[in-house]
Amino acid sequence: SVTFSVAIGLDYSRRAVNIILENETRKGKVDTVKGQFGFIDFACEENKKIFFHNSEIESGIDLRAGDEVEFYAQYNLKSG
């Protein structure tokens, strides 16, 4: 299932934001980590990298390049 919020633009148009695919775990491998953020190679789509920020990682987990991870994806309309 999918959950989302509805945003209303200045022209009163409506669009979905904060789109979350619920209960759909994705798998990937950490590609790079730079300071407070990094990128995950998305196992299901070739050449697709997923951005993450350290604030989204469970407490006490230190991700490094090459680590295999499971995650839930949240899509950003600005970046896809």
mmCIF file of C-alpha atoms in Angstrom:
data_model
loop_
_atom_site.group_PDB
_atom_site.id
_atom_site.type_symbol
_atom_site.label_atom_id
_atom_site.label_comp_id
_atom_site.label_asym_id
_atom_site.label_seq_id
_atom_site.Cartn_x
_atom_site.Cartn_y
_atom_site.Cartn_z
ATOM 1 C CA SER A 1 0.000 0.000 0.000
ATOM 2 C CA VAL A 2 0.993 3.630 -0.403
ATOM 3 C CA THR A 3 0.554 6.610 1.914
ATOM 4 C CA PHE A 4 1.026 10.253 0.980
ATOM 5 C CA SER A 5 0.123 13.800 1.883
ATOM 6 C CA VAL A 6 -1.623 16.214 -0.461
ATOM 7 C CA ALA A 7 -0.011 19.604 -1.084
ATOM 8 C CA ILE A 8 -1.908 22.511 -2.597
ATOM 9 C CA GLY A 9 0.081 24.853 -4.838
ATOM 10 C CA LEU A 10 -0.270 28.612 -5.175
ATOM 11 C CA ASP A 11 -2.486 27.979 -8.202
ATOM 12 C CA TYR A 12 -4.650 25.645 -6.060
ATOM 13 C CA SER A 13 -3.441 22.565 -7.922
ATOM 14 C CA ARG A 14 -3.059 19.438 -5.813
ATOM 15 C CA ARG A 15 -0.213 16.933 -5.804
ATOM 16 C CA ALA A 16 0.964 14.001 -3.737
ATOM 17 C CA VAL A 17 4.004 14.583 -1.496
ATOM 18 C CA ASN A 18 5.857 12.469 1.084
ATOM 19 C CA ILE A 19 4.968 9.322 -0.847
ATOM 20 C CA ILE A 20 5.784 6.135 1.074
ATOM 21 C CA LEU A 21 5.470 2.557 -0.130
ATOM 22 C CA GLU A 22 4.436 0.778 3.055
ATOM 23 C CA ASN A 23 5.637 -2.672 4.039
ATOM 24 C CA GLU A 24 7.781 -2.966 0.936
ATOM 25 C CA THR A 25 11.341 -3.670 2.025
ATOM 26 C CA ARG A 26 14.014 -2.925 -0.562
ATOM 27 C CA LYS A 27 17.529 -4.353 -0.610
ATOM 28 C CA GLY A 28 20.745 -2.718 -1.691
ATOM 29 C CA LYS A 29 24.388 -2.129 -0.907
ATOM 30 C CA VAL A 30 25.898 1.061 0.496
ATOM 31 C CA ASP A 31 27.839 2.692 -2.337
ATOM 32 C CA THR A 32 29.319 5.734 -0.617
ATOM 33 C CA VAL A 33 29.158 7.523 2.724
ATOM 34 C CA LYS A 34 30.216 11.173 2.960
ATOM 35 C CA GLY A 35 29.807 12.837 6.333
ATOM 36 C CA GLN A 36 26.131 12.877 7.284
ATOM 37 C CA PHE A 37 24.775 11.292 4.081
ATOM 38 C CA GLY A 38 25.399 8.557 1.551
ATOM 39 C CA PHE A 39 24.037 6.573 -1.367
ATOM 40 C CA ILE A 40 22.756 3.004 -1.688
ATOM 41 C CA ASP A 41 23.006 0.967 -4.888
ATOM 42 C CA PHE A 42 19.423 -0.184 -5.431
ATOM 43 C CA ALA A 43 19.515 -3.940 -6.069
ATOM 44 C CA CYS A 44 16.357 -4.024 -8.216
ATOM 45 C CA GLU A 45 17.238 -1.276 -10.678
ATOM 46 C CA GLU A 46 20.570 -1.052 -12.489
ATOM 47 C CA ASN A 47 22.465 2.215 -11.996
ATOM 48 C CA LYS A 48 19.881 3.494 -9.494
ATOM 49 C CA LYS A 49 21.258 5.098 -6.333
ATOM 50 C CA ILE A 50 19.143 6.014 -3.319
ATOM 51 C CA PHE A 51 20.123 9.013 -1.149
ATOM 52 C CA PHE A 52 20.058 8.635 2.641
ATOM 53 C CA HIS A 53 20.830 10.936 5.559
ATOM 54 C CA ASN A 54 22.294 9.651 8.838
ATOM 55 C CA SER A 55 19.213 10.929 10.703
ATOM 56 C CA GLU A 56 17.229 8.177 8.907
ATOM 57 C CA ILE A 57 19.463 5.338 10.182
ATOM 58 C CA GLU A 58 18.549 3.361 13.298
ATOM 59 C CA SER A 59 20.468 4.477 16.382
ATOM 60 C CA GLY A 60 23.837 2.800 16.889
ATOM 61 C CA ILE A 61 24.276 1.634 13.284
ATOM 62 C CA ASP A 62 27.366 2.886 11.443
ATOM 63 C CA LEU A 63 27.044 2.263 7.702
ATOM 64 C CA ARG A 64 30.109 1.841 5.502
ATOM 65 C CA ALA A 65 30.592 1.375 1.760
ATOM 66 C CA GLY A 66 29.896 -2.243 0.824
ATOM 67 C CA ASP A 67 27.403 -2.924 3.653
ATOM 68 C CA GLU A 68 24.253 -4.750 2.541
ATOM 69 C CA VAL A 69 21.094 -3.025 3.767
ATOM 70 C CA GLU A 70 17.308 -3.336 3.787
ATOM 71 C CA PHE A 71 15.246 -0.170 3.698
ATOM 72 C CA TYR A 72 11.897 1.437 2.965
ATOM 73 C CA ALA A 73 11.921 3.989 0.156
ATOM 74 C CA GLN A 74 10.286 7.402 0.393
ATOM 75 C CA TYR A 75 10.073 9.258 -2.904
ATOM 76 C CA ASN A 76 10.752 12.959 -3.249
ATOM 77 C CA LEU A 77 8.827 14.619 -6.087
ATOM 78 C CA LYS A 78 11.631 17.135 -6.604
ATOM 79 C CA SER A 79 14.312 14.491 -7.215
ATOM 80 C CA GLY A 80 12.305 11.392 -8.113
#
